[in-house]
Amino acid sequence: MTARRVMGIETEYGVSAPGDPAANAMLMSSQVVNAYAAPLGSRAGRARWDYEDEAPLRDARGWEISRDSAHSSQLTDAPDDPGLANVILTNGARLYVDHAHPEYSSPEVLTPRDIVRWDKAGERVMLEACRRIAANPGLGDVNLYKNNTDNKGASYGTHENYLMRRSTPFADVVRHLTPFFVSRQVITGAGRVGLGQDGTGTGFQISQRADFFEVEVGLETTLKRPIINTRDEPHASADKFRRLHVIIGDANLCEVATLLKVGTTNLVLAMIEDAAFTRDLSLERPVGTLHDVSHDPTLKQQVTLRDGNSMTALELQWLYFEQASAYVSDRFGDDADEATTEVLTRWESVLSRLGEDPMLCARELDWVAKLRLLEGFRNRENLNWDAARLQLIDLQYADVRPEKGLYHRLASRGQVEQLVTDAQISEAVHEPPHDTRAYFRGRCLARYGENVAAASWDSVIFDIPGRGALQRVPTLDPSRGTKEHVEALLQRCRTAADLVDALAAE
Amino acid sequence: MAGQEQQRPTRRDDEPADDAAPAAPPAGGAAQTTDADVDAILDEIDDVLESNAEEFVKGFVQKGGQ
Ligand SMILES: Nc1ncnc2c1ncn2[C@@H]1O[C@H](COP(=O)(O)OP(=O)(O)O)[C@@H](O)[C@H]1O
Ligand SMILES: [Mg+2]
């Protein structure tokens, strides 16, 4: 499977009312979702999320914790406030309020480039919501940030989701993924001004999220965050698949960083599934090392392996790259698919230049782009790392508005490399990917929105006039319901009733 | 951290050019950013940054998430 795989990416956005730090975050988050969804009209903007199949308390290690022992923030399938906004979009994504943040969960896609495309579409959705709130005289302004911390002790996530074979031993996932996650931040870090969870330590670090990780493996996502999260909610046939829920990534704005984040992880997962690793790279102290690596933007920090060797995080990434590259040429020779080849080529190129001078990656990696901006400003203004204006640059880098967001200012000057075109992103705001079940979900919303009562990753529920019961169409296999599978069927069925009847007859 | 003699893993220079990588996309670094680029964005930044940095940063308070 290599760099291709069923996957999705979710981002909780920072939300704030300028000038009003006490503003209610849950309320603002609902406003964001509603501002976007309401004008979609009909039912398309109102189709509810179907919670039936969610089991957030199931653990990949094989047990299920009882609801009593769960922290209330883990009970995501029973929101305190049923009115909390939660909608499905015609591009197959989910837009909702998670705790106190608006969240965009991308539709399922198959390639790293499509992750980039539908993740960028999510940024557009947030921007649109922000604009509509600003245009509404009845509402105060709401700013949205694609980042992961307020620098005062709070963190919120960007989660990657990967479909994996259930038969792969989870211990292998933990063994090979942990050192990979500890070291991949040299590529995927989004950069942060401030050290420690509350950001009071002075300095710049590579990752937004690193300091918030406290344990190696676990089920929690809001406290005692683990490097490997064991949430086991497959949204697919549980006997065949698991959905690996990765919570350690930073929110990236740079498209190359996003591409490499999921692309390289896919390669590592493919090797784990194929038992192709020839070397155990387990670390001596994964959590402490995660922090240490993040705190050294010169990339000199040493990482100690359990076998006694030590090296830098960059060198550890090289070891993963070497094995992945050998694996791909061994299995596929010259026939590796384009997505895989692109990821390997870019991975190698970025690692080489990080070794030479990290600044050579300023067009591709967020932490480098941000650091370059900060260093330039610091030199000009002669500032220390604790200057408020540097923290402001860090924050504003992630503002979703093109006129305020510093990432967007860089992009508009052609100073970051873009992989997908503006037109491709605009299209992805409305259109679902063609090659997963998201196609069926999104198209049902677009075509029969009036009659879609609810939907989830693995179902679409129709409410058809004249039929007493709701009609639930399960979509348990993420690779079915593609354009190829259902386009003709959907074209043939003018109404939702036609569709339900046609499916029942199959 | 000093004195580690670990051999540095590097790209496999000894092997014939990247067997797994036909049709290499141009590496992003091909077009490097220059000092002039940094200057251009810094010239603009004062207009883009929110006024009263200290208060603005202080006012950005989030609830924890996942
Ligand atoms: N079987 C699957 N394998 C991999 N990714 C999936 C699968 N089903 C859904 N996803 C993706 O996982 C994400 C789930 O988002 P969300 O509902 O917010 O999950 P969570 O419960 O983890 O917050 C989406 O981006 C979606 O595209
Ligand atoms: Mg989520």
XYZ file of C-alpha atoms and ligand atoms in Angstrom:
600
model
C 0.000 0.000 0.000
C 2.993 2.309 0.585
C 2.196 6.048 0.595
C -1.413 5.367 -0.433
C -3.994 4.388 2.158
C -7.448 5.366 3.401
C -6.868 8.313 5.716
C -8.274 11.571 7.004
C -7.036 14.572 8.989
C -8.909 16.566 11.652
C -8.024 19.998 12.987
C -9.394 21.825 16.001
C -8.933 25.524 15.329
C -8.045 28.111 17.936
C -10.994 30.474 18.349
C -11.030 33.910 19.930
C -12.940 37.163 20.096
C -10.471 40.006 19.650
C -10.508 42.175 22.751
C -12.684 39.795 24.740
C -10.646 36.967 26.288
C -13.622 35.922 28.411
C -15.871 35.230 25.403
C -17.535 31.814 25.556
C -15.479 29.473 23.375
C -18.216 26.893 22.945
C -20.652 29.523 21.815
C -18.174 31.016 19.360
C -17.379 27.572 18.019
C -21.080 26.910 17.431
C -21.341 30.258 15.694
C -18.513 29.224 13.387
C -20.167 25.948 12.441
C -23.586 27.514 12.078
C -22.303 30.507 10.120
C -20.903 28.101 7.582
C -23.694 25.549 7.591
C -26.834 27.659 7.849
C -26.660 29.376 4.452
C -26.197 25.994 2.780
C -29.932 25.918 3.125
C -32.327 23.017 3.048
C -31.196 20.079 4.986
C -27.677 19.978 3.633
C -26.619 22.418 6.307
C -28.578 20.636 8.966
C -28.000 16.947 8.450
C -27.061 15.763 11.892
C -24.172 13.592 12.855
C -25.181 10.017 13.534
C -23.501 8.919 16.755
C -24.737 5.362 16.685
C -21.493 3.703 15.645
C -19.100 5.733 17.693
C -17.247 3.923 20.435
C -14.567 6.320 21.679
C -13.892 4.260 24.778
C -12.732 1.184 22.953
C -9.009 0.699 23.282
C -6.715 -0.730 20.587
C -5.060 -2.941 23.177
C -8.261 -4.918 23.331
C -10.384 -3.771 26.248
C -13.160 -1.283 26.679
C -13.152 1.053 29.668
C -16.389 1.590 31.511
C -18.119 4.912 31.115
C -17.911 5.551 34.843
C -14.142 5.569 34.834
C -13.902 7.845 31.833
C -13.220 11.553 32.143
C -16.250 13.452 30.873
C -14.212 14.968 28.049
C -13.720 11.452 26.649
C -17.420 10.995 26.173
C -17.500 12.489 22.722
C -20.447 10.422 21.577
C -22.813 12.037 24.053
C -22.287 15.783 23.853
C -23.447 17.640 26.950
C -25.353 19.960 24.731
C -27.237 18.154 21.993
C -27.611 21.499 20.262
C -23.861 21.597 19.669
C -23.406 22.111 15.978
C -22.316 19.070 14.025
C -22.846 18.852 10.268
C -21.706 16.976 7.204
C -20.595 18.870 4.132
C -21.031 18.028 0.466
C -17.287 17.371 0.212
C -17.771 14.509 2.658
C -16.164 16.324 5.605
C -17.529 16.779 9.100
C -17.691 20.279 10.614
C -18.460 20.395 14.311
C -17.740 21.665 17.784
C -15.300 19.476 19.667
C -15.032 20.575 23.292
C -14.473 24.289 22.856
C -13.082 24.440 19.332
C -14.555 24.347 15.855
C -13.200 21.281 14.100
C -12.976 20.295 10.464
C -12.525 16.560 9.873
C -11.559 15.884 6.297
C -13.281 13.268 4.201
C -11.461 9.990 3.733
C -8.896 10.227 0.930
C -6.286 7.886 -0.542
C -3.198 9.973 -1.281
C -1.021 12.473 0.575
C -1.783 15.094 -2.075
C -5.480 14.634 -1.444
C -4.895 15.065 2.281
C -3.282 18.391 1.428
C -6.159 19.330 -0.842
C -9.034 18.530 1.523
C -7.131 19.902 4.510
C -6.666 23.208 2.672
C -10.378 23.072 1.833
C -10.955 23.015 5.594
C -8.955 26.238 5.953
C -11.255 27.803 3.362
C -14.325 26.622 5.261
C -13.012 28.263 8.431
C -12.159 31.456 6.551
C -15.648 31.584 5.057
C -17.208 31.136 8.514
C -15.014 33.897 9.900
C -16.067 36.258 7.076
C -19.752 35.552 7.531
C -19.568 36.228 11.253
C -17.705 39.480 10.532
C -20.415 40.457 8.044
C -23.193 39.809 10.547
C -23.833 42.995 12.531
C -25.467 40.946 15.277
C -22.303 38.996 16.055
C -18.941 40.053 17.450
C -15.868 39.192 15.371
C -14.360 35.731 15.774
C -10.754 35.002 14.810
C -9.653 31.504 13.866
C -6.142 30.083 14.061
C -4.759 26.859 12.645
C -2.374 26.224 15.515
C -2.207 23.968 18.564
C -1.631 26.029 21.682
C -2.526 29.323 23.344
C 0.937 29.362 24.954
C -0.735 29.466 28.369
C -1.109 25.789 29.069
C -3.873 24.765 26.695
C -3.403 22.593 23.623
C -5.821 21.366 20.972
C -5.153 18.871 18.301
C -4.560 18.000 14.710
C -5.217 14.297 14.321
C -4.248 11.982 11.514
C -6.290 8.837 10.902
C -4.955 5.822 9.062
C -6.806 2.676 8.086
C -4.771 -0.356 9.122
C -5.159 -4.075 9.012
C -6.534 -5.361 12.307
C -4.202 -8.366 12.166
C -1.094 -6.205 12.623
C 0.080 -6.603 16.231
C -0.369 -3.322 18.067
C 2.948 -3.831 19.865
C 4.690 -3.551 16.471
C 2.897 -0.291 15.803
C 4.112 1.088 19.134
C 7.679 -0.178 18.648
C 8.311 1.280 15.196
C 6.091 4.322 15.285
C 7.310 5.833 18.571
C 10.878 6.669 17.458
C 9.480 7.799 14.143
C 7.083 10.240 15.804
C 9.745 11.535 18.169
C 12.010 12.339 15.207
C 9.570 13.370 12.459
C 8.956 16.744 14.122
C 12.085 18.047 12.383
C 9.878 17.910 9.277
C 6.355 18.312 10.654
C 6.896 20.853 13.455
C 4.969 24.096 13.068
C 7.335 26.103 15.310
C 6.550 27.772 18.602
C 7.780 30.781 20.578
C 7.926 29.696 24.226
C 9.003 26.569 26.082
C 7.000 24.334 28.391
C 3.249 23.799 28.328
C 2.503 27.319 29.538
C 5.117 28.808 27.236
C 6.867 30.699 30.024
C 10.280 29.267 29.138
C 12.145 31.606 26.819
C 13.055 30.486 23.333
C 11.901 28.993 20.065
C 11.068 25.332 19.648
C 10.331 23.145 16.643
C 6.919 21.773 17.633
C 3.649 23.276 18.860
C 2.516 20.026 20.455
C 5.632 18.279 21.807
C 5.564 19.736 25.321
C 1.996 18.531 25.857
C 2.905 14.845 25.549
C 3.471 13.111 28.835
C 3.191 9.352 28.325
C 4.209 6.778 25.733
C 0.953 4.932 25.052
C -2.611 5.582 26.136
C -6.246 6.236 25.397
C -6.518 9.821 26.573
C -6.388 12.769 24.232
C -7.097 15.740 26.496
C -4.793 15.054 29.419
C -1.723 12.892 29.946
C -1.446 12.864 26.159
C 0.313 9.791 24.760
C 2.756 9.599 21.840
C 0.753 6.622 20.604
C -2.989 6.992 21.074
C -4.950 3.779 21.410
C -8.413 5.078 20.492
C -9.929 2.210 18.545
C -12.999 3.323 16.721
C -12.555 1.883 13.254
C -15.601 3.338 11.449
C -15.205 0.180 9.376
C -15.468 -3.576 9.893
C -13.801 -3.969 13.261
C -12.675 -7.519 12.593
C -10.724 -6.491 9.507
C -9.574 -2.961 10.253
C -8.477 -0.479 12.823
C -8.325 3.284 12.428
C -5.026 4.422 13.868
C -5.692 7.767 15.575
C -2.516 9.846 15.646
C -2.696 12.842 17.951
C 0.926 13.969 18.076
C 1.094 16.031 14.882
C 1.185 19.808 14.631
C -1.276 21.750 12.490
C 0.658 22.480 9.319
C 0.030 25.277 6.878
C 2.919 24.399 4.565
C 1.633 21.934 1.997
C 4.919 20.082 1.691
C 4.974 19.553 5.464
C 1.464 18.080 5.369
C 2.328 15.879 2.393
C 5.417 14.534 4.134
C 3.676 14.139 7.485
C 1.110 11.683 6.168
C 3.201 10.306 3.312
C 6.161 9.239 5.407
C 3.869 7.901 8.132
C 2.072 5.805 5.522
C 5.360 4.300 4.405
C 6.290 3.419 7.967
C 2.849 1.867 8.536
C 3.157 -0.167 5.340
C 6.467 -1.538 6.579
C 4.982 -2.348 9.973
C 2.121 -4.218 8.314
C 4.594 -6.083 6.143
C 6.969 -6.796 9.054
C 9.661 -5.213 6.897
C 11.707 -3.390 9.515
C 15.174 -4.831 9.802
C 16.115 -2.775 12.836
C 14.475 -1.913 16.141
C 15.025 1.795 16.731
C 13.308 1.967 20.149
C 14.366 4.914 22.253
C 15.644 5.064 25.785
C 13.294 7.865 26.956
C 10.751 8.668 24.248
C 8.812 11.376 26.073
C 11.811 13.329 27.381
C 13.512 12.971 24.014
C 10.437 14.309 22.241
C 10.729 17.503 24.268
C 14.512 17.736 23.919
C 14.398 17.404 20.144
C 11.706 20.042 19.888
C 13.744 22.426 22.013
C 16.778 22.352 19.729
C 16.181 24.030 16.365
C 19.875 23.573 15.554
C 19.061 19.848 15.235
C 22.120 18.802 17.240
C 20.251 17.188 20.137
C 21.277 13.564 20.576
C 18.714 10.792 20.821
C 19.643 7.627 22.678
C 18.430 4.285 21.419
C 17.746 1.339 23.677
C 20.532 -0.559 21.942
C 22.977 2.043 23.232
C 23.547 3.948 19.993
C 22.915 7.621 19.834
C 22.375 10.006 16.966
C 20.419 13.148 16.099
C 16.707 13.100 15.262
C 17.675 13.917 11.696
C 19.933 10.867 11.544
C 17.136 8.760 12.991
C 14.891 10.028 10.192
C 17.578 9.016 7.712
C 17.451 5.479 9.103
C 13.705 5.373 8.534
C 14.148 6.848 5.074
C 16.844 4.324 4.151
C 14.698 1.400 5.206
C 11.580 2.774 3.507
C 13.434 3.468 0.300
C 14.945 -0.030 0.275
C 11.528 -1.503 1.075
C 9.852 0.264 -1.828
C 12.510 -0.669 -4.357
C 12.520 -4.227 -3.091
C 8.736 -4.614 -3.375
C 8.007 -2.467 -6.384
C 11.227 -1.843 -8.271
C 10.473 0.807 -10.845
C 6.729 0.292 -10.523
C 6.157 2.235 -7.338
C 3.137 4.485 -7.644
C 3.590 8.192 -8.185
C 2.448 9.191 -4.692
C 5.036 6.928 -3.092
C 7.819 8.096 -5.354
C 7.031 11.721 -4.689
C 7.074 11.210 -0.931
C 10.413 9.381 -1.023
C 12.017 11.982 -3.260
C 10.848 14.899 -1.178
C 11.679 13.152 2.092
C 15.258 12.599 0.999
C 15.580 16.121 -0.341
C 14.291 17.741 2.844
C 16.490 15.594 5.084
C 19.573 16.477 3.016
C 18.905 20.186 3.221
C 18.005 20.101 6.916
C 21.454 18.591 7.448
C 23.139 21.301 5.422
C 21.242 24.299 6.790
C 17.626 24.101 7.989
C 16.968 27.535 6.462
C 17.170 25.850 3.059
C 13.730 24.380 3.860
C 12.017 27.716 4.515
C 9.717 27.219 1.524
C 8.515 23.817 2.665
C 8.466 23.445 6.437
C 6.432 25.559 8.836
C 8.912 25.680 11.677
C 11.627 26.895 9.348
C 9.399 29.427 7.583
C 8.279 30.772 10.951
C 11.791 30.824 12.425
C 13.144 32.685 9.417
C 10.474 35.335 9.843
C 11.108 35.575 13.579
C 14.888 35.813 13.180
C 14.529 38.538 10.582
C 12.222 40.521 12.825
C 14.334 39.919 15.909
C 17.452 41.200 14.198
C 15.729 44.249 12.827
C 14.121 45.178 16.139
C 16.839 43.812 18.383
C 14.429 41.721 20.443
C 14.764 38.961 22.991
C 12.809 35.740 22.585
C 10.371 36.805 25.312
C 9.187 39.859 23.356
C 5.418 40.025 22.947
C 5.761 40.885 19.274
C 7.533 37.588 18.610
C 4.706 35.712 20.293
C 2.327 37.703 18.153
C 4.163 36.641 14.989
C 3.892 33.029 16.168
C 0.150 33.420 16.712
C -0.550 35.381 13.574
C 1.350 32.925 11.416
C -1.728 30.716 11.837
C -4.522 33.290 11.336
C -6.811 31.916 8.617
C -7.348 35.335 7.002
C -5.107 35.998 3.999
C -4.623 39.643 4.964
C -3.676 38.853 8.578
C -2.178 35.379 8.504
C 1.591 35.505 8.092
C 1.708 32.094 6.409
C -0.712 33.499 3.877
C 1.382 36.643 3.457
C 4.360 34.412 2.637
C 2.251 32.354 0.258
C 0.939 35.405 -1.572
C 4.534 36.480 -2.205
C 5.405 33.061 -3.577
C 7.676 32.345 -0.627
C 6.261 28.914 0.195
C 5.917 26.016 -2.172
C 2.378 25.035 -3.065
C 1.378 21.609 -4.296
C -2.261 22.098 -5.187
C -3.779 24.924 -7.150
C -6.231 27.453 -5.895
C -8.862 25.991 -8.219
C -8.283 22.481 -6.858
C -8.799 23.746 -3.322
C -11.937 25.712 -4.202
C -13.377 22.648 -5.836
C -12.547 20.491 -2.807
C -14.603 22.808 -0.588
C -17.695 21.389 -2.279
C -16.647 18.221 -4.060
C -15.849 14.956 -2.324
C -12.811 12.836 -3.206
C -13.688 10.309 -5.906
C -11.938 7.262 -4.582
C -13.430 6.568 -1.137
C -16.886 6.250 0.432
C -16.744 10.014 1.040
C -17.913 10.261 -2.563
C -21.202 8.539 -1.742
C -21.710 10.569 1.445
C -20.932 13.912 -0.181
C -22.976 13.234 -3.280
C -25.968 12.092 -1.232
C -25.796 15.386 0.648
C -25.571 17.381 -2.543
C -28.233 15.477 -4.431
C -30.734 14.394 -1.784
C -29.828 16.804 1.011
C -33.497 17.469 1.750
C -33.917 13.839 2.718
C -30.676 13.151 4.544
C -31.570 13.104 8.241
C -28.109 12.256 9.505
C -24.818 10.753 8.428
C -21.544 9.541 9.869
C -18.337 8.037 8.494
C -20.039 4.689 8.088
C -23.665 5.540 7.380
C -26.069 7.819 5.578
C -29.568 8.011 7.033
C -32.523 9.018 4.904
C -35.823 10.431 6.021
C -38.220 9.736 3.205
C -41.680 11.243 3.212
C -44.376 8.648 3.597
C -42.073 6.060 5.131
C -42.393 5.727 8.857
C -38.887 4.620 9.748
C -35.608 6.291 8.873
C -33.649 4.365 6.265
C -30.051 3.741 7.233
C -27.532 2.951 4.522
C -24.365 1.529 6.059
C -21.051 2.456 4.402
C -18.804 0.199 6.397
C -16.154 -0.331 3.748
C -14.168 2.904 3.236
C -13.094 1.889 -0.234
C -16.611 1.311 -1.551
C -19.062 4.019 -2.545
C -16.469 5.565 -4.858
C -17.310 7.478 -7.999
C -16.572 4.404 -10.014
C -18.954 2.325 -7.914
C -21.927 4.620 -7.492
C -21.888 7.485 -9.958
C -24.199 5.727 -12.419
C -26.511 4.594 -9.634
C -26.819 8.102 -8.243
C -27.451 9.513 -11.680
C -30.163 6.980 -12.245
C -31.914 7.736 -8.952
C -33.675 11.063 -9.126
C -34.924 10.985 -5.534
C -33.732 9.602 -2.242
C -36.652 7.158 -2.355
C -35.387 5.866 -5.711
C -31.948 5.407 -4.227
C -33.111 3.583 -1.121
C -35.276 1.315 -3.251
C -32.453 0.639 -5.666
C -30.093 -0.225 -2.820
C -32.685 -2.482 -1.190
C -33.106 -4.355 -4.461
C -29.387 -5.048 -4.798
C 26.152 14.250 23.852
C 29.759 14.755 22.805
C 31.987 12.032 21.454
C 29.419 9.923 19.686
C 31.128 8.120 16.898
C 27.875 6.914 15.387
C 28.314 6.617 11.652
C 26.153 9.200 10.042
C 23.507 7.650 7.870
C 23.466 9.555 4.631
C 21.856 9.235 1.292
C 23.085 6.258 -0.617
C 25.507 8.149 -2.812
C 27.190 4.948 -3.798
C 24.124 3.537 -5.452
C 23.063 4.297 -9.005
C 20.797 7.308 -8.990
C 17.691 6.803 -6.913
C 16.230 3.600 -8.241
C 12.923 4.283 -6.534
C 12.494 7.783 -7.810
C 11.795 8.313 -11.456
C 10.295 11.597 -12.559
C 11.540 13.403 -9.491
C 9.515 16.508 -8.785
C 11.714 19.564 -8.550
C 12.848 19.736 -4.941
C 11.197 22.639 -3.205
C 14.553 24.017 -2.275
C 15.282 24.602 -5.937
C 13.943 28.098 -5.542
C 15.566 29.238 -2.319
C 14.287 32.175 -0.385
C 16.633 35.146 -0.358
C 17.429 37.957 2.044
C 15.468 40.250 -0.235
C 12.406 38.023 0.313
C 12.767 38.335 4.060
C 13.168 42.098 3.790
C 10.070 42.396 1.637
C 7.885 40.598 4.122
C 9.410 42.454 7.068
C 8.602 45.757 5.376
C 5.000 44.710 5.266
C 4.765 43.100 8.675
C 4.212 46.231 10.759
C 0.983 46.875 8.916
C -0.158 43.292 9.258
C 0.575 42.710 12.946
C -2.234 43.470 15.360
C -1.602 46.608 17.357
C -0.735 46.308 21.021
C 1.044 42.979 20.779
C 1.207 42.426 24.514
C -2.501 42.760 25.105
C -3.426 40.819 21.990
C -1.223 37.880 22.913
C -2.487 37.966 26.484
C -6.064 37.923 25.229
C -5.583 34.746 23.244
C -6.786 32.248 25.842
C -8.019 28.822 24.770
C -9.751 25.948 26.443
C -7.857 22.692 26.154
C -8.922 20.322 23.407
C -7.977 16.851 22.297
N -11.845 3.762 8.692
C -11.139 4.874 8.638
N -9.805 4.843 8.448
C -9.077 5.977 8.405
N -9.595 7.202 8.540
C -10.918 7.286 8.742
C -11.755 6.146 8.793
N -13.026 6.547 8.985
C -12.992 7.885 9.062
N -11.722 8.349 8.923
C -11.228 9.726 9.010
O -11.025 9.950 10.384
C -11.412 11.272 10.775
C -12.434 11.148 11.900
O -12.751 12.404 12.382
P -13.626 12.615 13.694
O -15.019 12.148 13.480
O -13.434 14.018 14.109
O -12.916 11.577 14.649
P -12.592 11.542 16.191
O -13.656 10.706 16.768
O -11.288 10.882 16.226
O -12.580 12.957 16.669
C -11.904 11.925 9.526
O -10.901 12.762 8.992
C -12.209 10.763 8.581
O -12.021 11.088 7.230
Mg -12.353 14.703 15.810
